[in-house]
């Protein structure tokens, strides 16, 4: 249960916190409109074989346990709405991990506590005394989030009727260390000591702590693990379990799964794992040795007293390289030698750029070290705010009054604000002397401000917006809305930052319509306010000003590669693939255009090399390389000693903005986990549970022995089309650079590309054109996973659902899980090869039915 979730939503604060969640972009309203007569579970994006609740918000899977023929899936659930809040435990059961039945709410929040993530066990020996040996109790171990203090502590509840009804223990909490970041207990029976073992997270310390108990009530601390591996975000939802290596019962290793947010391999949320040994007290990860980056030609190492031939703008980088931290900054480490580029001069409020001379690209890779803020470069932004485009101003909030706009509530005051309000971080980016700022008396005030009716007579509506990221689709939005005939047809929100920036709606399809603008602040939690200024009609789209802290590669005046920090003062290796730009002229630009929290960038050791350097994140081990597999935990007491795992199929970068209604979020397909020796190294592998095949309908459509050369064509034909598919494919490498399958192809050029890159030996999923992608800037993109061909072949297993793809490569060591939101008409499946040939040895495509059938 993420502390970020608490700080953004659960604890109202008088000073808005710094966060990096991106805004819902100015685009058609994110949630898919659902007609009143749409049958449940047939909505546009509703998964058919991934569990979703009938309605409302869901996140982390909890309480995974097998008992009396049922797999129990509890999950973080908001019983009252489609956004995060009022955290409770929802409940579903299955006899086969495929067909799920939703049950009534299990553990409910109350005025005292929210019920955060945790686990469940069957107390077979009735060590708690909550049941009998004949009828052993099921015990849930969860994190209590105490709303009055923000403290997180571990509590228990019990059930004696197979998990249908629950009683919270009167002696709760059973562990309380007074921490606000102590959560997500995973408990199991440890037979060697005949005691219960708890694995729990000290989230912001990047540690996992182990406790022991004889009765689930009284706990003794054993040890701690960490920090190790990836530490770019909070550590959450840990899980510890033993597995046989290569199926050998005499070779047992322990796996510690540590979910991290942000700082995952694909950005945002992800599931990291460590392999090692557990002796009953302490977990020790296997030693992976030290890392030595590739050697090459150093282009800039910032060891001189000045920047040499590199040029600066602004004041952020100072007069020359820094020797580490500068005034007011925390300790900076991870740089090489004596100096680095550091844009924290005079704090986060300064901006500027540092640019190399032009050079000819003559190496395959550019390696460098980067740290500082996580504010990525966004396409279409400009470095300096120029004058607004020509057009008709609907409201500039000058003159000390709202004019003929209609106001409700108390958030807007009697007149526009003149800048920053008491208790608020500095507000910037507005024009003139007035703006809408609903931080009046803090985040606790609410209200609306609605324009008079106007006619849409230009192609765009431009506006400046900042403040909270609570979309129209949220239970309590902070949003700018466009109303036509009383209906919201466009929506935008802030980025959890006080700086206003240009955003724009394309309204060309609404020409001649009567419309109104409505500013809504219905949120009283953190970032529960909105800043708005200069709303105008124009035939020209306004260009937002860059708010990046990034290292960019510029070719032909365009940013073609970009990297950013991870909200950390520790620098780490990054790499740009220069091969597509061989012999071209290029520049390196280090840009700090951000004045909010973590509004600075650190850079060092720019080196031209033949091989890419790998960051700590890339060197870590990941259970899944996609964007949408988080809070992954496993079932206890599964039959046959099997280890099944499931994850939340979403990402905190955009979780509240995905276009689904009346539910939000799905769970992944359950996976069977194993340890296999691959390329001389033990890896955690996964495959879809065997029972998923029960959803296969009829016989598969097949193809075999097909050679594809530098083209894209239908895989099989109409028989292979569909929105819910199970695909198995084996390719033999020839000379193609890239090859694979495209799924959910069709309307408006939509496609989700599932490919293999022979030049990098990587599996990849490209969802850039997968359908609706514009609800958040971090959603479109390409996810990659390292995968070596075996005996010249690449094997893929692909699960396609109405709003997701899960791709299992090789023996399951490379897995990519991504949400997609295509048009329902996009149902094609194609095979492709780029720059050469590949042989499709065999492909089989099954249509899958619903888990509710």
PDB file of C-alpha atoms in Angstrom, residues 209-440:
ATOM      1  CA  UNK A 209      11.947  -6.809   8.040  1.00  0.00           C
ATOM      2  CA  UNK A 210      11.300 -10.344   9.283  1.00  0.00           C
ATOM      3  CA  UNK A 211       9.338 -11.243  12.420  1.00  0.00           C
ATOM      4  CA  UNK A 212       8.487 -14.546  14.124  1.00  0.00           C
ATOM      5  CA  UNK A 213       5.451 -15.560  16.211  1.00  0.00           C
ATOM      6  CA  UNK A 214       4.003 -18.683  17.805  1.00  0.00           C
ATOM      7  CA  UNK A 215       0.417 -17.378  17.807  1.00  0.00           C
ATOM      8  CA  UNK A 216       0.077 -14.567  15.209  1.00  0.00           C
ATOM      9  CA  UNK A 217      -0.442 -12.120  18.103  1.00  0.00           C
ATOM     10  CA  UNK A 218       2.969 -11.761  19.746  1.00  0.00           C
ATOM     11  CA  UNK A 219       5.850 -11.048  17.395  1.00  0.00           C
ATOM     12  CA  UNK A 220       9.642 -10.990  17.735  1.00  0.00           C
ATOM     13  CA  UNK A 221      11.885  -9.174  15.280  1.00  0.00           C
ATOM     14  CA  UNK A 222      14.377 -11.451  13.502  1.00  0.00           C
ATOM     15  CA  UNK A 223      16.349  -9.415  10.972  1.00  0.00           C
ATOM     16  CA  UNK A 224      16.262  -6.928   8.090  1.00  0.00           C
ATOM     17  CA  UNK A 225      17.234  -7.034   4.424  1.00  0.00           C
ATOM     18  CA  UNK A 226      18.162  -4.046   2.276  1.00  0.00           C
ATOM     19  CA  UNK A 227      18.694  -1.586   0.806  1.00  0.00           C
ATOM     20  CA  UNK A 228      19.776  -3.563  -2.268  1.00  0.00           C
ATOM     21  CA  UNK A 229      18.925  -3.638  -5.955  1.00  0.00           C
ATOM     22  CA  UNK A 230      16.550  -0.979  -7.238  1.00  0.00           C
ATOM     23  CA  UNK A 231      15.704   1.676  -4.641  1.00  0.00           C
ATOM     24  CA  UNK A 232      14.307   4.497  -6.772  1.00  0.00           C
ATOM     25  CA  UNK A 233      10.888   4.344  -5.082  1.00  0.00           C
ATOM     26  CA  UNK A 234       9.226   2.937  -1.994  1.00  0.00           C
ATOM     27  CA  UNK A 235       9.443  -0.814  -1.309  1.00  0.00           C
ATOM     28  CA  UNK A 236       6.062  -2.469  -0.906  1.00  0.00           C
ATOM     29  CA  UNK A 237       4.198  -5.793  -0.823  1.00  0.00           C
ATOM     30  CA  UNK A 238       7.151  -8.122  -0.096  1.00  0.00           C
ATOM     31  CA  UNK A 239       6.851 -11.892  -0.455  1.00  0.00           C
ATOM     32  CA  UNK A 240       9.282 -14.654   0.540  1.00  0.00           C
ATOM     33  CA  UNK A 241       9.049 -18.266  -0.615  1.00  0.00           C
ATOM     34  CA  UNK A 242      11.229 -21.309  -1.417  1.00  0.00           C
ATOM     35  CA  UNK A 243      11.420 -22.947  -4.836  1.00  0.00           C
ATOM     36  CA  UNK A 244      13.303 -25.930  -6.222  1.00  0.00           C
ATOM     37  CA  UNK A 245      15.897 -25.001  -8.841  1.00  0.00           C
ATOM     38  CA  UNK A 246      15.210 -26.764 -12.144  1.00  0.00           C
ATOM     39  CA  UNK A 247      12.712 -28.967 -10.317  1.00  0.00           C
ATOM     40  CA  UNK A 248      15.391 -30.503  -8.070  1.00  0.00           C
ATOM     41  CA  UNK A 249      13.959 -30.940  -4.532  1.00  0.00           C
ATOM     42  CA  UNK A 250      17.503 -31.181  -3.182  1.00  0.00           C
ATOM     43  CA  UNK A 251      18.389 -27.733  -4.545  1.00  0.00           C
ATOM     44  CA  UNK A 252      16.179 -25.157  -2.839  1.00  0.00           C
ATOM     45  CA  UNK A 253      16.626 -21.406  -3.115  1.00  0.00           C
ATOM     46  CA  UNK A 254      14.511 -18.657  -1.576  1.00  0.00           C
ATOM     47  CA  UNK A 255      12.911 -15.854  -3.584  1.00  0.00           C
ATOM     48  CA  UNK A 256      12.238 -12.450  -2.040  1.00  0.00           C
ATOM     49  CA  UNK A 257       9.864 -10.354  -4.152  1.00  0.00           C
ATOM     50  CA  UNK A 258       9.959  -6.620  -3.411  1.00  0.00           C
ATOM     51  CA  UNK A 259       7.555  -4.419  -5.336  1.00  0.00           C
ATOM     52  CA  UNK A 260       8.787  -0.879  -6.005  1.00  0.00           C
ATOM     53  CA  UNK A 261       7.035   2.378  -6.911  1.00  0.00           C
ATOM     54  CA  UNK A 262       8.240   4.391  -8.746  1.00  0.00           C
ATOM     55  CA  UNK A 263      11.603   3.274 -10.086  1.00  0.00           C
ATOM     56  CA  UNK A 264      10.527   0.125 -11.918  1.00  0.00           C
ATOM     57  CA  UNK A 265      12.231  -1.223 -15.017  1.00  0.00           C
ATOM     58  CA  UNK A 266       9.632   0.303 -17.370  1.00  0.00           C
ATOM     59  CA  UNK A 267       9.015   3.391 -15.237  1.00  0.00           C
ATOM     60  CA  UNK A 268       6.621   3.709 -12.331  1.00  0.00           C
ATOM     61  CA  UNK A 269       5.469   0.536 -10.576  1.00  0.00           C
ATOM     62  CA  UNK A 270       7.108  -2.907 -10.889  1.00  0.00           C
ATOM     63  CA  UNK A 271       7.928  -6.195  -9.157  1.00  0.00           C
ATOM     64  CA  UNK A 272      11.604  -6.762  -8.312  1.00  0.00           C
ATOM     65  CA  UNK A 273      12.981 -10.016  -6.929  1.00  0.00           C
ATOM     66  CA  UNK A 274      16.097 -11.352  -5.209  1.00  0.00           C
ATOM     67  CA  UNK A 275      17.291 -14.966  -5.131  1.00  0.00           C
ATOM     68  CA  UNK A 276      19.194 -16.199  -2.102  1.00  0.00           C
ATOM     69  CA  UNK A 277      19.039 -18.229   1.095  1.00  0.00           C
ATOM     70  CA  UNK A 278      16.928 -18.003   4.246  1.00  0.00           C
ATOM     71  CA  UNK A 279      18.182 -19.672   7.420  1.00  0.00           C
ATOM     72  CA  UNK A 280      15.082 -19.185   9.552  1.00  0.00           C
ATOM     73  CA  UNK A 281      16.262 -15.789  10.745  1.00  0.00           C
ATOM     74  CA  UNK A 282      17.940 -13.929   7.908  1.00  0.00           C
ATOM     75  CA  UNK A 283      17.633 -13.663   4.122  1.00  0.00           C
ATOM     76  CA  UNK A 284      20.922 -13.353   2.239  1.00  0.00           C
ATOM     77  CA  UNK A 285      20.791 -12.488  -1.471  1.00  0.00           C
ATOM     78  CA  UNK A 286      23.178 -14.230  -3.841  1.00  0.00           C
ATOM     79  CA  UNK A 287      26.230 -12.114  -4.613  1.00  0.00           C
ATOM     80  CA  UNK A 288      26.009 -10.789  -8.182  1.00  0.00           C
ATOM     81  CA  UNK A 289      29.465  -9.199  -8.054  1.00  0.00           C
ATOM     82  CA  UNK A 290      30.471  -5.643  -8.896  1.00  0.00           C
ATOM     83  CA  UNK A 291      29.539  -3.819 -12.085  1.00  0.00           C
ATOM     84  CA  UNK A 292      32.071  -2.427 -14.533  1.00  0.00           C
ATOM     85  CA  UNK A 293      30.604  -0.262 -17.325  1.00  0.00           C
ATOM     86  CA  UNK A 294      31.868  -0.558 -20.906  1.00  0.00           C
ATOM     87  CA  UNK A 295      34.953   1.453 -21.745  1.00  0.00           C
ATOM     88  CA  UNK A 296      34.910   4.136 -24.431  1.00  0.00           C
ATOM     89  CA  UNK A 297      35.861   7.671 -25.374  1.00  0.00           C
ATOM     90  CA  UNK A 298      35.036  10.218 -22.684  1.00  0.00           C
ATOM     91  CA  UNK A 299      33.311  13.232 -24.225  1.00  0.00           C
ATOM     92  CA  UNK A 300      32.776  15.180 -20.994  1.00  0.00           C
ATOM     93  CA  UNK A 301      33.606  14.237 -17.407  1.00  0.00           C
ATOM     94  CA  UNK A 302      33.276  17.682 -15.768  1.00  0.00           C
ATOM     95  CA  UNK A 303      36.726  17.482 -14.198  1.00  0.00           C
ATOM     96  CA  UNK A 304      37.740  20.979 -15.327  1.00  0.00           C
ATOM     97  CA  UNK A 305      37.049  24.172 -13.446  1.00  0.00           C
ATOM     98  CA  UNK A 306      34.636  25.307 -16.145  1.00  0.00           C
ATOM     99  CA  UNK A 307      32.327  23.692 -18.733  1.00  0.00           C
ATOM    100  CA  UNK A 308      34.866  24.152 -21.541  1.00  0.00           C
ATOM    101  CA  UNK A 309      33.159  24.195 -24.926  1.00  0.00           C
ATOM    102  CA  UNK A 310      29.758  23.327 -23.436  1.00  0.00           C
ATOM    103  CA  UNK A 311      27.443  26.333 -23.220  1.00  0.00           C
ATOM    104  CA  UNK A 312      24.892  27.276 -20.578  1.00  0.00           C
ATOM    105  CA  UNK A 313      21.685  29.258 -20.446  1.00  0.00           C
ATOM    106  CA  UNK A 314      19.968  30.396 -17.265  1.00  0.00           C
ATOM    107  CA  UNK A 315      21.549  30.130 -13.818  1.00  0.00           C
ATOM    108  CA  UNK A 316      20.784  26.580 -12.701  1.00  0.00           C
ATOM    109  CA  UNK A 317      24.179  25.070 -13.570  1.00  0.00           C
ATOM    110  CA  UNK A 318      26.323  27.822 -12.072  1.00  0.00           C
ATOM    111  CA  UNK A 319      29.640  28.921 -13.523  1.00  0.00           C
ATOM    112  CA  UNK A 320      31.152  25.452 -13.776  1.00  0.00           C
ATOM    113  CA  UNK A 321      30.979  21.857 -12.572  1.00  0.00           C
ATOM    114  CA  UNK A 322      30.016  21.224  -8.959  1.00  0.00           C
ATOM    115  CA  UNK A 323      32.227  19.232  -6.588  1.00  0.00           C
ATOM    116  CA  UNK A 324      29.191  17.347  -5.251  1.00  0.00           C
ATOM    117  CA  UNK A 325      26.258  18.854  -3.411  1.00  0.00           C
ATOM    118  CA  UNK A 326      25.746  22.623  -3.534  1.00  0.00           C
ATOM    119  CA  UNK A 327      24.231  24.880  -0.866  1.00  0.00           C
ATOM    120  CA  UNK A 328      20.928  23.582   0.494  1.00  0.00           C
ATOM    121  CA  UNK A 329      21.178  20.210  -1.232  1.00  0.00           C
ATOM    122  CA  UNK A 330      21.314  16.763   0.308  1.00  0.00           C
ATOM    123  CA  UNK A 331      24.379  14.558  -0.136  1.00  0.00           C
ATOM    124  CA  UNK A 332      25.155  13.796  -3.803  1.00  0.00           C
ATOM    125  CA  UNK A 333      26.926  10.564  -4.706  1.00  0.00           C
ATOM    126  CA  UNK A 334      27.443   8.145  -7.579  1.00  0.00           C
ATOM    127  CA  UNK A 335      29.452  10.554  -9.753  1.00  0.00           C
ATOM    128  CA  UNK A 336      32.991   9.770 -10.903  1.00  0.00           C
ATOM    129  CA  UNK A 337      36.063  11.847 -10.119  1.00  0.00           C
ATOM    130  CA  UNK A 338      35.815  15.310  -8.595  1.00  0.00           C
ATOM    131  CA  UNK A 339      33.081  17.057 -10.592  1.00  0.00           C
ATOM    132  CA  UNK A 340      29.629  16.799 -12.162  1.00  0.00           C
ATOM    133  CA  UNK A 341      26.939  18.965 -13.709  1.00  0.00           C
ATOM    134  CA  UNK A 342      24.475  19.955 -10.972  1.00  0.00           C
ATOM    135  CA  UNK A 343      21.544  22.301 -11.622  1.00  0.00           C
ATOM    136  CA  UNK A 344      20.588  22.820  -7.954  1.00  0.00           C
ATOM    137  CA  UNK A 345      22.404  26.168  -7.804  1.00  0.00           C
ATOM    138  CA  UNK A 346      20.170  28.477  -5.747  1.00  0.00           C
ATOM    139  CA  UNK A 347      17.749  25.580  -5.290  1.00  0.00           C
ATOM    140  CA  UNK A 348      15.007  24.014  -7.383  1.00  0.00           C
ATOM    141  CA  UNK A 349      13.637  27.414  -8.414  1.00  0.00           C
ATOM    142  CA  UNK A 350      16.343  28.083 -11.004  1.00  0.00           C
ATOM    143  CA  UNK A 351      16.278  26.825 -14.593  1.00  0.00           C
ATOM    144  CA  UNK A 352      18.727  26.522 -17.459  1.00  0.00           C
ATOM    145  CA  UNK A 353      20.398  24.290 -20.013  1.00  0.00           C
ATOM    146  CA  UNK A 354      23.888  22.911 -20.565  1.00  0.00           C
ATOM    147  CA  UNK A 355      24.633  21.998 -24.189  1.00  0.00           C
ATOM    148  CA  UNK A 356      27.565  20.277 -25.865  1.00  0.00           C
ATOM    149  CA  UNK A 357      29.130  21.378 -29.134  1.00  0.00           C
ATOM    150  CA  UNK A 358      27.804  19.619 -32.210  1.00  0.00           C
ATOM    151  CA  UNK A 359      29.486  16.293 -32.936  1.00  0.00           C
ATOM    152  CA  UNK A 360      29.224  13.528 -35.540  1.00  0.00           C
ATOM    153  CA  UNK A 361      27.692  10.297 -34.272  1.00  0.00           C
ATOM    154  CA  UNK A 362      30.336   7.605 -34.822  1.00  0.00           C
ATOM    155  CA  UNK A 363      29.717   5.224 -31.891  1.00  0.00           C
ATOM    156  CA  UNK A 364      26.826   2.829 -31.250  1.00  0.00           C
ATOM    157  CA  UNK A 365      26.053   4.094 -27.743  1.00  0.00           C
ATOM    158  CA  UNK A 366      26.334   7.174 -25.551  1.00  0.00           C
ATOM    159  CA  UNK A 367      26.707   6.197 -21.890  1.00  0.00           C
ATOM    160  CA  UNK A 368      26.439   8.667 -19.023  1.00  0.00           C
ATOM    161  CA  UNK A 369      25.449   9.040 -15.403  1.00  0.00           C
ATOM    162  CA  UNK A 370      22.246  10.833 -14.424  1.00  0.00           C
ATOM    163  CA  UNK A 371      20.432  11.728 -11.216  1.00  0.00           C
ATOM    164  CA  UNK A 372      18.138  14.335  -9.754  1.00  0.00           C
ATOM    165  CA  UNK A 373      14.475  14.891 -10.554  1.00  0.00           C
ATOM    166  CA  UNK A 374      12.094  12.602 -12.384  1.00  0.00           C
ATOM    167  CA  UNK A 375      10.526  15.067 -14.818  1.00  0.00           C
ATOM    168  CA  UNK A 376      10.735  13.486 -18.292  1.00  0.00           C
ATOM    169  CA  UNK A 377      10.976  15.380 -21.555  1.00  0.00           C
ATOM    170  CA  UNK A 378       7.606  15.617 -23.262  1.00  0.00           C
ATOM    171  CA  UNK A 379       7.277  15.920 -27.019  1.00  0.00           C
ATOM    172  CA  UNK A 380       5.733  19.160 -28.230  1.00  0.00           C
ATOM    173  CA  UNK A 381       7.050  21.315 -25.406  1.00  0.00           C
ATOM    174  CA  UNK A 382       9.100  24.471 -25.889  1.00  0.00           C
ATOM    175  CA  UNK A 383      11.909  25.809 -23.735  1.00  0.00           C
ATOM    176  CA  UNK A 384      10.463  29.296 -23.277  1.00  0.00           C
ATOM    177  CA  UNK A 385       6.899  30.539 -22.957  1.00  0.00           C
ATOM    178  CA  UNK A 386       6.128  32.920 -25.759  1.00  0.00           C
ATOM    179  CA  UNK A 387       2.976  35.001 -26.192  1.00  0.00           C
ATOM    180  CA  UNK A 388      -0.321  33.095 -26.390  1.00  0.00           C
ATOM    181  CA  UNK A 389      -1.567  32.142 -29.870  1.00  0.00           C
ATOM    182  CA  UNK A 390      -3.943  34.570 -31.538  1.00  0.00           C
ATOM    183  CA  UNK A 391      -7.595  33.986 -30.735  1.00  0.00           C
ATOM    184  CA  UNK A 392     -10.562  34.935 -28.579  1.00  0.00           C
ATOM    185  CA  UNK A 393      -9.988  35.111 -24.824  1.00  0.00           C
ATOM    186  CA  UNK A 394     -12.905  33.607 -22.925  1.00  0.00           C
ATOM    187  CA  UNK A 395     -11.454  34.510 -19.523  1.00  0.00           C
ATOM    188  CA  UNK A 396      -8.143  35.921 -18.310  1.00  0.00           C
ATOM    189  CA  UNK A 397      -9.308  36.541 -14.701  1.00  0.00           C
ATOM    190  CA  UNK A 398      -7.938  40.058 -14.656  1.00  0.00           C
ATOM    191  CA  UNK A 399      -9.776  43.075 -13.246  1.00  0.00           C
ATOM    192  CA  UNK A 400     -10.499  41.705  -9.775  1.00  0.00           C
ATOM    193  CA  UNK A 401     -13.792  39.944 -10.516  1.00  0.00           C
ATOM    194  CA  UNK A 402     -15.246  36.779 -12.066  1.00  0.00           C
ATOM    195  CA  UNK A 403     -17.621  38.791 -14.241  1.00  0.00           C
ATOM    196  CA  UNK A 404     -20.574  36.768 -15.466  1.00  0.00           C
ATOM    197  CA  UNK A 405     -19.158  33.383 -14.438  1.00  0.00           C
ATOM    198  CA  UNK A 406     -21.327  31.492 -11.931  1.00  0.00           C
ATOM    199  CA  UNK A 407     -19.767  30.358  -8.673  1.00  0.00           C
ATOM    200  CA  UNK A 408     -20.765  27.727  -6.088  1.00  0.00           C
ATOM    201  CA  UNK A 409     -19.075  26.682  -2.853  1.00  0.00           C
ATOM    202  CA  UNK A 410     -16.255  28.460  -1.055  1.00  0.00           C
ATOM    203  CA  UNK A 411     -13.084  27.434  -2.929  1.00  0.00           C
ATOM    204  CA  UNK A 412     -13.056  30.339  -5.406  1.00  0.00           C
ATOM    205  CA  UNK A 413     -13.526  33.251  -3.026  1.00  0.00           C
ATOM    206  CA  UNK A 414     -15.168  36.461  -4.071  1.00  0.00           C
ATOM    207  CA  UNK A 415     -12.625  37.264  -6.790  1.00  0.00           C
ATOM    208  CA  UNK A 416      -9.682  35.709  -8.712  1.00  0.00           C
ATOM    209  CA  UNK A 417      -6.469  35.183  -6.765  1.00  0.00           C
ATOM    210  CA  UNK A 418      -3.474  37.415  -7.446  1.00  0.00           C
ATOM    211  CA  UNK A 419      -0.899  34.629  -7.104  1.00  0.00           C
ATOM    212  CA  UNK A 420       0.160  32.322  -4.310  1.00  0.00           C
ATOM    213  CA  UNK A 421      -2.256  31.929  -1.396  1.00  0.00           C
ATOM    214  CA  UNK A 422      -1.336  31.532   2.311  1.00  0.00           C
ATOM    215  CA  UNK A 423       0.204  28.146   3.115  1.00  0.00           C
ATOM    216  CA  UNK A 424       0.726  27.299  -0.560  1.00  0.00           C
ATOM    217  CA  UNK A 425       3.915  26.577  -2.466  1.00  0.00           C
ATOM    218  CA  UNK A 426       4.825  29.248  -5.010  1.00  0.00           C
ATOM    219  CA  UNK A 427       2.421  29.444  -7.928  1.00  0.00           C
ATOM    220  CA  UNK A 428       3.974  30.331 -11.284  1.00  0.00           C
ATOM    221  CA  UNK A 429       3.250  30.244 -15.010  1.00  0.00           C
ATOM    222  CA  UNK A 430       0.079  32.372 -15.040  1.00  0.00           C
ATOM    223  CA  UNK A 431      -0.327  35.504 -17.164  1.00  0.00           C
ATOM    224  CA  UNK A 432      -1.006  38.984 -15.876  1.00  0.00           C
ATOM    225  CA  UNK A 433      -1.977  39.524 -12.232  1.00  0.00           C
ATOM    226  CA  UNK A 434      -4.996  37.248 -11.793  1.00  0.00           C
ATOM    227  CA  UNK A 435      -5.885  33.561 -11.951  1.00  0.00           C
ATOM    228  CA  UNK A 436      -8.280  30.989 -10.559  1.00  0.00           C
ATOM    229  CA  UNK A 437      -6.678  29.367  -7.505  1.00  0.00           C
ATOM    230  CA  UNK A 438      -8.899  27.158  -5.339  1.00  0.00           C
ATOM    231  CA  UNK A 439      -6.368  26.742  -2.504  1.00  0.00           C
ATOM    232  CA  UNK A 440      -8.340  29.393  -0.634  1.00  0.00           C
TER     233      UNK A 440
END
